[in-house]
CSV table of C-alpha atoms (C1' of nucleotides) in Angstrom, one decimal:
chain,number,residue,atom,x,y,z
A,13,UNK,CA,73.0,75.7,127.4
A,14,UNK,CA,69.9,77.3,127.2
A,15,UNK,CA,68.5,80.7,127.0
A,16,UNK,CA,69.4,81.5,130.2
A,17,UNK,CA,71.6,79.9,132.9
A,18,UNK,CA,69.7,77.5,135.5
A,19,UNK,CA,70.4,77.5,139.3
A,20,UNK,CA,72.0,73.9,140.2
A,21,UNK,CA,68.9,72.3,142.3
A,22,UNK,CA,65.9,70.8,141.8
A,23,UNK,CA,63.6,72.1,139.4
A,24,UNK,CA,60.3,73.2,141.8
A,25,UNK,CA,58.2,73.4,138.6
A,26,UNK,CA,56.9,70.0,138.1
A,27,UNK,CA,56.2,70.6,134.7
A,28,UNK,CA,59.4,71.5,133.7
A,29,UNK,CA,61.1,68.9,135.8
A,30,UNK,CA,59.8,66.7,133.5
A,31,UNK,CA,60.8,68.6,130.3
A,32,UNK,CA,64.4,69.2,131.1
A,33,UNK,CA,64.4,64.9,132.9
A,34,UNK,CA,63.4,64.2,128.8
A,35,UNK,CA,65.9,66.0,127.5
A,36,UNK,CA,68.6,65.9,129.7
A,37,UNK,CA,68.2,62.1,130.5
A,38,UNK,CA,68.3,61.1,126.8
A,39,UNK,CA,71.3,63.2,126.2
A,40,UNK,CA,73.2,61.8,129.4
A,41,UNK,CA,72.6,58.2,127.8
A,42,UNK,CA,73.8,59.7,124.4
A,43,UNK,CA,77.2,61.2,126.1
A,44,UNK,CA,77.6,57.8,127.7
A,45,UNK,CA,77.0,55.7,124.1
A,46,UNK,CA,79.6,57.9,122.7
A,47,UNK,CA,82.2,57.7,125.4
A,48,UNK,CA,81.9,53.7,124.8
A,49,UNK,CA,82.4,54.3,121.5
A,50,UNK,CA,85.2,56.6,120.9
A,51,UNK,CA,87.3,55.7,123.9
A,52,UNK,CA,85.8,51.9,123.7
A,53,UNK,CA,85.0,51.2,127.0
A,54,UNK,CA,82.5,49.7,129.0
A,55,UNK,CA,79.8,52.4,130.4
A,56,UNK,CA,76.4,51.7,132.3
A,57,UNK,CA,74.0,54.1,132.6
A,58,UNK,CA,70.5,53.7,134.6
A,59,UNK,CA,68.2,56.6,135.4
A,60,UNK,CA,65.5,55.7,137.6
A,61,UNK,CA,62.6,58.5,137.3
A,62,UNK,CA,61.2,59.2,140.6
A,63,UNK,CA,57.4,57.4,139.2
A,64,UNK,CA,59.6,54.0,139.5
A,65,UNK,CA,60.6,54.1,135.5
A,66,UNK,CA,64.1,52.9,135.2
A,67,UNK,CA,66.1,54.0,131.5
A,68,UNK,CA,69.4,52.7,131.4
A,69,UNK,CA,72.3,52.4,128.8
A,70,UNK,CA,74.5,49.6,128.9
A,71,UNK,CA,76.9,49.4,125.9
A,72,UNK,CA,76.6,46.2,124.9
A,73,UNK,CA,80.3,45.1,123.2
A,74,UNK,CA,79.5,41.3,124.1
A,75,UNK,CA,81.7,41.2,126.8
A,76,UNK,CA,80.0,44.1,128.7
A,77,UNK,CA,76.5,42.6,129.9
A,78,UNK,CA,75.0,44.5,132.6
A,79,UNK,CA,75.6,41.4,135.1
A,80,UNK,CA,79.0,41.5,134.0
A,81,UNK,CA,79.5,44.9,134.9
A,82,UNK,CA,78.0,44.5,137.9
A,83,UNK,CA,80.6,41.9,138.4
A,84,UNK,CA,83.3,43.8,137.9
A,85,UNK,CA,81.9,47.0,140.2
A,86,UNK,CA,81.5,44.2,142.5
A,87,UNK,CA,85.1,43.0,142.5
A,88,UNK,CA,86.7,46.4,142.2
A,89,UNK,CA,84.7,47.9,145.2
A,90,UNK,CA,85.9,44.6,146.7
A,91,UNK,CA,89.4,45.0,146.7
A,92,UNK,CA,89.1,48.2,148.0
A,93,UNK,CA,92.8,49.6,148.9
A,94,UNK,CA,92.4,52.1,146.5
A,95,UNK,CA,95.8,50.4,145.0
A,96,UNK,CA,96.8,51.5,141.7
A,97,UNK,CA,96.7,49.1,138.6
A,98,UNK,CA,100.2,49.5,137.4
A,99,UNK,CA,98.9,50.3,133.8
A,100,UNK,CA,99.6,47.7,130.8
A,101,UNK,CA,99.3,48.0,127.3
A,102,UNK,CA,96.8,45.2,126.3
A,103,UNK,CA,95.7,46.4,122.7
A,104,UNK,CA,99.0,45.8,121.1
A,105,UNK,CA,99.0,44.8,117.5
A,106,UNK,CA,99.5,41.0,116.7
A,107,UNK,CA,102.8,39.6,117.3
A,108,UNK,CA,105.4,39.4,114.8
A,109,UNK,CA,107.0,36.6,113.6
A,110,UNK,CA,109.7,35.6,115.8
A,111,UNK,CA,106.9,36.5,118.5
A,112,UNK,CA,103.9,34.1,117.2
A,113,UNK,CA,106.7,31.2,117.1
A,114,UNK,CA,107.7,31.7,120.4
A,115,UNK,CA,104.1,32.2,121.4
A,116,UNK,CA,103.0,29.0,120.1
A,117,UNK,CA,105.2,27.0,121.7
A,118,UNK,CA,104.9,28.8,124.9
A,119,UNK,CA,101.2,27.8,124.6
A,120,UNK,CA,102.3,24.5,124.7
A,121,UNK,CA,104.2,24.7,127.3
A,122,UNK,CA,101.8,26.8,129.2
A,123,UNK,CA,99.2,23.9,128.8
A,124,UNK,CA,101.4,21.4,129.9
A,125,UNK,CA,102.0,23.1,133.4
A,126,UNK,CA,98.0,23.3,133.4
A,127,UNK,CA,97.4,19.9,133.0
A,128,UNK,CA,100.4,18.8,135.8
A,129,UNK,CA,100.2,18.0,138.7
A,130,UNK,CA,101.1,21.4,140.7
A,131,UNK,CA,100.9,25.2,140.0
A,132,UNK,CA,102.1,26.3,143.6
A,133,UNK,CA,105.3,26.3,142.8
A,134,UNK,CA,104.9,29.3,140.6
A,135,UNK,CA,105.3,33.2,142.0
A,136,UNK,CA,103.1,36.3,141.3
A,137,UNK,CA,105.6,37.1,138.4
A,138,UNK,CA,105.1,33.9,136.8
A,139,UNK,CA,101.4,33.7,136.6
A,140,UNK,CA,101.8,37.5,135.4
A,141,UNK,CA,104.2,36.0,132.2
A,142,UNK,CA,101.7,33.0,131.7
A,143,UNK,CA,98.6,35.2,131.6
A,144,UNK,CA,100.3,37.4,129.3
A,145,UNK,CA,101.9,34.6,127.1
A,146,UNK,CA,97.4,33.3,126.8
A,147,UNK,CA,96.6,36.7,126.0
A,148,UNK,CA,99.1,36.7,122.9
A,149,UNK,CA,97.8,33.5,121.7
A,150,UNK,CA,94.1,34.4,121.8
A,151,UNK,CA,95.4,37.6,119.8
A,152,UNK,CA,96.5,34.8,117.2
A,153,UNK,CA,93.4,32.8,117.1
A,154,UNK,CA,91.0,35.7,116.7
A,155,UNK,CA,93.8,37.1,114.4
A,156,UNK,CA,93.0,34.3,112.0
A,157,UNK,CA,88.9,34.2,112.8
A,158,UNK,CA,88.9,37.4,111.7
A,159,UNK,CA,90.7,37.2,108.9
A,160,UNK,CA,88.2,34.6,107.6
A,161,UNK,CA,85.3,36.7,108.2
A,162,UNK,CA,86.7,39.7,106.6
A,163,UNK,CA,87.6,37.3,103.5
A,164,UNK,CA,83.8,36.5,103.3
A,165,UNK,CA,82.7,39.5,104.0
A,166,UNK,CA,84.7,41.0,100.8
A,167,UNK,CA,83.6,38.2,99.0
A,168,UNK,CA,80.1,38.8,99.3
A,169,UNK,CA,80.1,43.1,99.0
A,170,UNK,CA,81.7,41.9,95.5
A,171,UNK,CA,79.2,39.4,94.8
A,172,UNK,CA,76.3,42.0,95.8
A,173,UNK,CA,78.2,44.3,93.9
A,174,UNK,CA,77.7,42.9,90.9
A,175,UNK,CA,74.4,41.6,91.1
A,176,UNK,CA,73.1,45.1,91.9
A,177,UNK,CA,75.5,47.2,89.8
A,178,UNK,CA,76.6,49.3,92.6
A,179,UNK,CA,80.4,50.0,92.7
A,180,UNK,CA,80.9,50.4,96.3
A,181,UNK,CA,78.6,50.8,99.4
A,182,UNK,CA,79.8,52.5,102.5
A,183,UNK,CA,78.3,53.1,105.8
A,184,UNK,CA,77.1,50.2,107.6
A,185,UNK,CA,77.7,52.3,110.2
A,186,UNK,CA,74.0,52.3,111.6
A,187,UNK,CA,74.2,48.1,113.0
A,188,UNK,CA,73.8,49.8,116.0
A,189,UNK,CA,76.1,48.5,118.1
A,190,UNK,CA,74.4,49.7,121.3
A,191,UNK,CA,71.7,48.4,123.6
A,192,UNK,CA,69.3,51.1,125.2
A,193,UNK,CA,66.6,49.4,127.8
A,194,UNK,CA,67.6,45.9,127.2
A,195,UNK,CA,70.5,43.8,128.5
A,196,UNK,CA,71.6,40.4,126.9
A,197,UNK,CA,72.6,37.6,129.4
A,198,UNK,CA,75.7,36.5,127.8
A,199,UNK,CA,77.2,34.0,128.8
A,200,UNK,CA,81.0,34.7,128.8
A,201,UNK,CA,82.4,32.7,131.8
A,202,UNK,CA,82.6,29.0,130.3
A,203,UNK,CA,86.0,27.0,129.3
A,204,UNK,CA,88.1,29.0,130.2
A,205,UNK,CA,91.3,27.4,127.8
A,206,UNK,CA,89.5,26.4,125.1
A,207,UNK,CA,91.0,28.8,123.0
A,208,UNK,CA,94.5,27.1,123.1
A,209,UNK,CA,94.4,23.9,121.1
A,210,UNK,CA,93.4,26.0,118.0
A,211,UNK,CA,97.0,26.9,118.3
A,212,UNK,CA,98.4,23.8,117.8
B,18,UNK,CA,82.6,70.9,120.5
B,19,UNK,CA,85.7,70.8,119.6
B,20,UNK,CA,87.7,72.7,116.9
B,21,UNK,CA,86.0,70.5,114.8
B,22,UNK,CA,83.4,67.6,114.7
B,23,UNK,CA,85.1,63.8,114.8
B,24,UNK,CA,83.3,60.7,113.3
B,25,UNK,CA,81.3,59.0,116.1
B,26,UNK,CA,83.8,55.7,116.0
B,27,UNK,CA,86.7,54.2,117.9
B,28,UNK,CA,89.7,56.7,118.3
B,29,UNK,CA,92.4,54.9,117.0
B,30,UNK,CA,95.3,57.2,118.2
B,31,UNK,CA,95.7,56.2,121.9
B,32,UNK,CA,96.8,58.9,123.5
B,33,UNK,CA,94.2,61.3,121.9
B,34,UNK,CA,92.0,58.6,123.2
B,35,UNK,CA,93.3,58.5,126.4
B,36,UNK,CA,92.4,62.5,126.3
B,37,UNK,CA,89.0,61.8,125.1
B,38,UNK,CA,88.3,59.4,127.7
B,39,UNK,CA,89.4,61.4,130.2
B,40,UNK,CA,87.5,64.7,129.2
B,41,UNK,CA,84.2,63.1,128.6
B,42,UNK,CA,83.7,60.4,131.6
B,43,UNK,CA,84.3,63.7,133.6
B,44,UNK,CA,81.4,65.4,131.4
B,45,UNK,CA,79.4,62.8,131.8
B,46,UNK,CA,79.3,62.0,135.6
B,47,UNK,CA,78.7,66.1,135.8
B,48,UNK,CA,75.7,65.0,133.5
B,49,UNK,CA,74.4,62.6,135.7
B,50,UNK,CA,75.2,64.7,138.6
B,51,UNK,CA,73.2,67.6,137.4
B,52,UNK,CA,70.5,65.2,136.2
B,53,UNK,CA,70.0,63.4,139.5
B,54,UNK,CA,70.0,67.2,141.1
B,55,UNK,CA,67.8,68.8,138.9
B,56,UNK,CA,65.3,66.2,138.2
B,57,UNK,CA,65.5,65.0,141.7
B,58,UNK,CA,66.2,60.8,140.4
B,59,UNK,CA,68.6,58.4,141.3
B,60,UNK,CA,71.7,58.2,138.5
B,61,UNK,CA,74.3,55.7,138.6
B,62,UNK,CA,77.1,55.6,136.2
B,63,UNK,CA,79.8,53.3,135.9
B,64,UNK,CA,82.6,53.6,133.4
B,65,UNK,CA,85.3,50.7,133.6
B,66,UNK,CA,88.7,51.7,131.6
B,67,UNK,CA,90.5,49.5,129.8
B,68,UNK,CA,93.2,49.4,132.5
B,69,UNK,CA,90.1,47.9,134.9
B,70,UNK,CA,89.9,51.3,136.7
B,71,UNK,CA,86.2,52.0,137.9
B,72,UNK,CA,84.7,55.4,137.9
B,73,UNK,CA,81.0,55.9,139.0
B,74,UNK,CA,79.0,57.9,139.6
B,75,UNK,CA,75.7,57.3,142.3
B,76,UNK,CA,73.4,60.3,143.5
B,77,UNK,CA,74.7,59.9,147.2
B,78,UNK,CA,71.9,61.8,148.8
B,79,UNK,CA,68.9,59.8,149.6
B,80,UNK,CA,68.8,56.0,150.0
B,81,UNK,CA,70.7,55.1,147.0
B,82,UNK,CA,73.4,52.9,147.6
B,83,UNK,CA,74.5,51.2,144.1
B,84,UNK,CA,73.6,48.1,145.6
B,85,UNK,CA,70.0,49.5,146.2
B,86,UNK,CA,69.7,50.6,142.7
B,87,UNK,CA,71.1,47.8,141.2
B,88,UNK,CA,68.6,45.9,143.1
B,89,UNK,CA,66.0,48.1,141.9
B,90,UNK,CA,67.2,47.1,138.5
B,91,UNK,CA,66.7,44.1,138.8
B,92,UNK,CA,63.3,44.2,139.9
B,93,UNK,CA,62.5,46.1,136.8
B,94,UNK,CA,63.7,43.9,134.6
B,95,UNK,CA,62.1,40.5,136.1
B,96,UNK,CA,58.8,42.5,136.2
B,97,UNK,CA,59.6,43.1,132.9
B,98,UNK,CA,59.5,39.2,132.2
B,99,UNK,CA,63.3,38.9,131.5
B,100,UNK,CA,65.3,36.7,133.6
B,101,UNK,CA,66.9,38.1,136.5
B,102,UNK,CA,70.3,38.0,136.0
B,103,UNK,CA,72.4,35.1,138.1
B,104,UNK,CA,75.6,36.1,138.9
B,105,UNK,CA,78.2,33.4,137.4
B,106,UNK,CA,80.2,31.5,140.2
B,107,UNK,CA,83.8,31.5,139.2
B,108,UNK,CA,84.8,27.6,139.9
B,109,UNK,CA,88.4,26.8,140.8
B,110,UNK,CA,88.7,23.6,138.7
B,111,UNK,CA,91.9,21.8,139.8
B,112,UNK,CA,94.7,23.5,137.2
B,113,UNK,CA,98.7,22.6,137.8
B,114,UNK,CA,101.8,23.4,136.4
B,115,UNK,CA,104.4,20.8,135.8
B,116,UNK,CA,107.9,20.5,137.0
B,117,UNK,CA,110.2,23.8,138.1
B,118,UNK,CA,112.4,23.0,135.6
B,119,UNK,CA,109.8,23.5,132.5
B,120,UNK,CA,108.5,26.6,134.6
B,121,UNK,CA,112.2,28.5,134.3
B,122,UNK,CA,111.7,27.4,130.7
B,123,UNK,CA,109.2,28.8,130.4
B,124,UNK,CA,109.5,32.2,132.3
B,125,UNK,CA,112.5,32.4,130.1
B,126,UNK,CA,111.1,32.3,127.2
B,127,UNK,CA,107.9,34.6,128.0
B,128,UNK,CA,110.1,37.0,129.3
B,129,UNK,CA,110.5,39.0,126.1
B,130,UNK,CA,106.5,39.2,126.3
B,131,UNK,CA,106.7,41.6,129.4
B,132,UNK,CA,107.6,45.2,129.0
B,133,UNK,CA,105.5,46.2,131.8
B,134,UNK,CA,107.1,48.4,134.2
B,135,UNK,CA,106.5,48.2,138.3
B,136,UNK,CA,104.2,45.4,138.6
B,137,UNK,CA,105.9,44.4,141.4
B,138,UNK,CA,104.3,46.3,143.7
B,139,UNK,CA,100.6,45.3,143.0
B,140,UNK,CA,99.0,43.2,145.6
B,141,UNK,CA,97.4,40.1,145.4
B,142,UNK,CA,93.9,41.4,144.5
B,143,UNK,CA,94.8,43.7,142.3
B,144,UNK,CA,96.3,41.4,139.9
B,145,UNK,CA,94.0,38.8,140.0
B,146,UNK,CA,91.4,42.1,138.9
B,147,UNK,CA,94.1,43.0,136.3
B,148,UNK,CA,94.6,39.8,135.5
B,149,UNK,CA,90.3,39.7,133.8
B,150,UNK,CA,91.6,43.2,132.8
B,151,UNK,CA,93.6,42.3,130.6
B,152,UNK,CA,91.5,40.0,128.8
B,153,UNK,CA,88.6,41.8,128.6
B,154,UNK,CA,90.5,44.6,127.0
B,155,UNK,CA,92.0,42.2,124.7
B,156,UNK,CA,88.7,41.4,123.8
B,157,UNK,CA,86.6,44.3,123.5
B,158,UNK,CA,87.9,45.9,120.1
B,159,UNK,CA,87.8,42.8,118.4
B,160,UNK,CA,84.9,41.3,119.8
B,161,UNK,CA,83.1,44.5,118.7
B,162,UNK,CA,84.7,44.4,115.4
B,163,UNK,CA,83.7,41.1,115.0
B,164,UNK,CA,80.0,41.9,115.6
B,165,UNK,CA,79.8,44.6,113.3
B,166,UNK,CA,81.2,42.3,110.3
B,167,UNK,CA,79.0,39.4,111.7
B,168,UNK,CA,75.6,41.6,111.3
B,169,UNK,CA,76.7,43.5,108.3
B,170,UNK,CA,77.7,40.1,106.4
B,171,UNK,CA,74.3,38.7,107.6
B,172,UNK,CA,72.4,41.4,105.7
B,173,UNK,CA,74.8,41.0,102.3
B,174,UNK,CA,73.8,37.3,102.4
B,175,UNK,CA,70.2,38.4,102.7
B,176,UNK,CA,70.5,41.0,100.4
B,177,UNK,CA,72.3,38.3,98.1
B,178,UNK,CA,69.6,35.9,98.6
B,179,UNK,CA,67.0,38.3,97.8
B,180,UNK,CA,68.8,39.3,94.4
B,181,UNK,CA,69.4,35.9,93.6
B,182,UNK,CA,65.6,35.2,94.0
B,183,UNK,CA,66.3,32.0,96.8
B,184,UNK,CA,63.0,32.8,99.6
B,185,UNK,CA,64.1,29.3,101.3
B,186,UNK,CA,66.2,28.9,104.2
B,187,UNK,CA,67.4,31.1,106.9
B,188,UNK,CA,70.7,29.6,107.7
B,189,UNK,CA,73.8,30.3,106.7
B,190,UNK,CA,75.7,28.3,108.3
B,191,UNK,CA,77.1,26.5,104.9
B,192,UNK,CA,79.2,29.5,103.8
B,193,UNK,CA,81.7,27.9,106.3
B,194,UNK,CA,82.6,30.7,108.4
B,195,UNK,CA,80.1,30.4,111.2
B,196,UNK,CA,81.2,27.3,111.9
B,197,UNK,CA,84.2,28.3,113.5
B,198,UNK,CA,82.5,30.9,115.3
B,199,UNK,CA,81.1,28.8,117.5
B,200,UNK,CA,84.3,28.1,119.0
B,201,UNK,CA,84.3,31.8,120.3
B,202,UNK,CA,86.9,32.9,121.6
B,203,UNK,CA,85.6,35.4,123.3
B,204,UNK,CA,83.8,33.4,125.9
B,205,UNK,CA,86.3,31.0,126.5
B,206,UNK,CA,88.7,33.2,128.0
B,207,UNK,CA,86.6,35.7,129.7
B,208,UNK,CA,87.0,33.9,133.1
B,209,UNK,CA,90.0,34.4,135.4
B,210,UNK,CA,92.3,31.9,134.4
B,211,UNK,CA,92.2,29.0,136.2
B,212,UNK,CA,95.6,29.3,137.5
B,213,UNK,CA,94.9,32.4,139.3
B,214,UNK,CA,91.7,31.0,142.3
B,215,UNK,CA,95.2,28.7,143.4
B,216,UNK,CA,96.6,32.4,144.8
B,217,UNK,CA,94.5,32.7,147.4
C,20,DT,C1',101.5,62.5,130.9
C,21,DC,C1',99.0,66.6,132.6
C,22,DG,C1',96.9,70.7,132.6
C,23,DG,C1',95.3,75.2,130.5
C,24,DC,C1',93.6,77.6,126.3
C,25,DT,C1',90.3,78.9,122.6
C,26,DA,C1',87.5,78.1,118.6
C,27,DT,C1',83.7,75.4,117.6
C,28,DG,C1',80.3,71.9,117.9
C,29,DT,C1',76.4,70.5,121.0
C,30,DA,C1',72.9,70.4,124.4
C,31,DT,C1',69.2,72.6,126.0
C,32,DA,C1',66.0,76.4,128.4
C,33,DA,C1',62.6,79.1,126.8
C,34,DG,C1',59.1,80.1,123.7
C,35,DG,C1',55.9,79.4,120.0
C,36,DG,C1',52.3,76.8,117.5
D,13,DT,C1',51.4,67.7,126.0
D,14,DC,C1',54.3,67.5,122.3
D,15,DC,C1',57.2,69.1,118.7
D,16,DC,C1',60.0,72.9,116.7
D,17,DT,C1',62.9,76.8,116.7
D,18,DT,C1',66.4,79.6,118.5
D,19,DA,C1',69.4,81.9,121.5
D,20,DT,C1',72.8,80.7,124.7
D,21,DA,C1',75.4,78.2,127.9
D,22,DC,C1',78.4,74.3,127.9
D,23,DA,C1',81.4,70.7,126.5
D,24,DT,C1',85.3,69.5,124.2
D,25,DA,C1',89.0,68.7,120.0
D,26,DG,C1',93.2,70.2,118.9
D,27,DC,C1',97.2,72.7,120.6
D,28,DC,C1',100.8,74.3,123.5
D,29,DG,C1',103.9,74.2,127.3
DNA sequence: TCGGCTATGTATAAGGG
DNA sequence: TCCCTTATACATAGCCG
């Protein structure tokens, strides 16, 4: 991509080591901010330069801090096997009607068995449905978070609207949603179930 | 580099998204692996999927086990002065289901929620991985939403404060909304349920 | 889904200041 | 050393089978 094509090995000439290190390095963490972003996934970068400097890109969609990720490279390397995760489609739309009934009172149900007594009764399958059956009802209660926030958020573009005279204003694009060189210690792993008596 | 350019945002249609992902976490490890060759550093990439698959990439050749790096990572950052990052022990809180008779209720009713194909033939490991899997993914587009119409309603109600001419108090906490997100959802669900640690 | 196939958009190796 | 510019090599979006 240059004037001229380059041999694949290291780069003798110090001096341009160091040139192409700059630019390549800064547009490896760009590919990688972009690949999070269209195909929204969770991508860590780091780059340590051989003086000891470390660059890294981690993007940082709340539920991907670095430690996190780690964790998850952790597990995965763990359960080695190589096994193939059947694949599941997890970004479906919200539930229709007939399905957020029936979700609902699954939830109840669901949180009945998890304050009994025993759960060993249960197979594989079972817990499969169950996990599934939480995953639809935290669809519902961010569902209606959301909602709410996108309500105020009208709300206010209209009221800066008219206070500034300004019909419409697009492109809020640049919140940056990405971290480069910094990593925020979330802390995702709390209450697990909380989520469910917001259902009721 | 394509026929033509595409807005640096989330690819809606899942299969061209699928193709995306596919095209450019191969690009990118061939960045890092050209990088790490040509620059003579350490690289690691890690891209998680949203189906939980891992693909990484770690300059193999000198002493560079991820685990190495990683820890080199964290040295960085505590010299840095940021905490070093504690991994989060999962606890296996007591959880239980209730009698067989609700669980055949129940497994009825969620059975209308599974349309997932051979799941059968995962093993144990693998769908306790799957099982974060699928919550995470179920959280990422939302969560990342969410934070985009978080910060971007943050500066409206600045921008509304400054046109309304109020220089007093930084919280915003009384338009309502906030409230309820402290009861993230996000973090409460992040965790393995606590059904699955009773698998072992 | 899974690969090829171009037309095009990007990244970047050299060079210049 | 750094910042631009520019010519090229590459990467890849949209298609097709």
């Amino acid at each position: 991509m240059g004037r001229r094509k380059i041999e694949m090995k290291r780069i003798e000439d110090k001096s341009s080591r160091q040139v192409t290190f700059s630019k390549r390095r800064s547009g490896l963490i760009k590919k990688a901010r972009e690949l999070s972003i269209l195909c929204d996934v969770d991508v860590a970068v780091l780059v340590f330069s051989n003086r000891g400097r470390l660059y890294e890109f981690v993007n940082s969609s709340s539920s991907s801090s670095l430690s996190q990720i780690l964790k998850r490279y952790q597990d995965s390397t763990a359960a080695d096997g190589k096994a193939s995760i059947a694949a599941v489609e997890t970004e479906s739309s919200p539930s229709s009607c007939a399905e957020v009934q029936t979700c609902g009172e699954l939830v109840k149900s669901v949180e009945r068995y998890l304050e009994g007594p025993e759960l060993e009764n249960l197979r594989l399958e079972d817990f499969m449905r169950l996990e599934r059956q939480l995953a639809d009802a935290l669809v519902q209660t961010r569902t209606r978070k959301e909602k709410l926030l996108k309500q105020e958020n009208e709300q206010l573009k209209d009221e800066v609207a008219n206070l500034i005279g300004i019909p419409k204003s697009r492109n809020h694009k640049d919140l940056g949603v990405n971290n480069l060189m910094e990593v925020d210690a979330d802390r995702q792993y709390s209450q697990p179930l909380r989520t469910l008596p917001l259902l009721r």
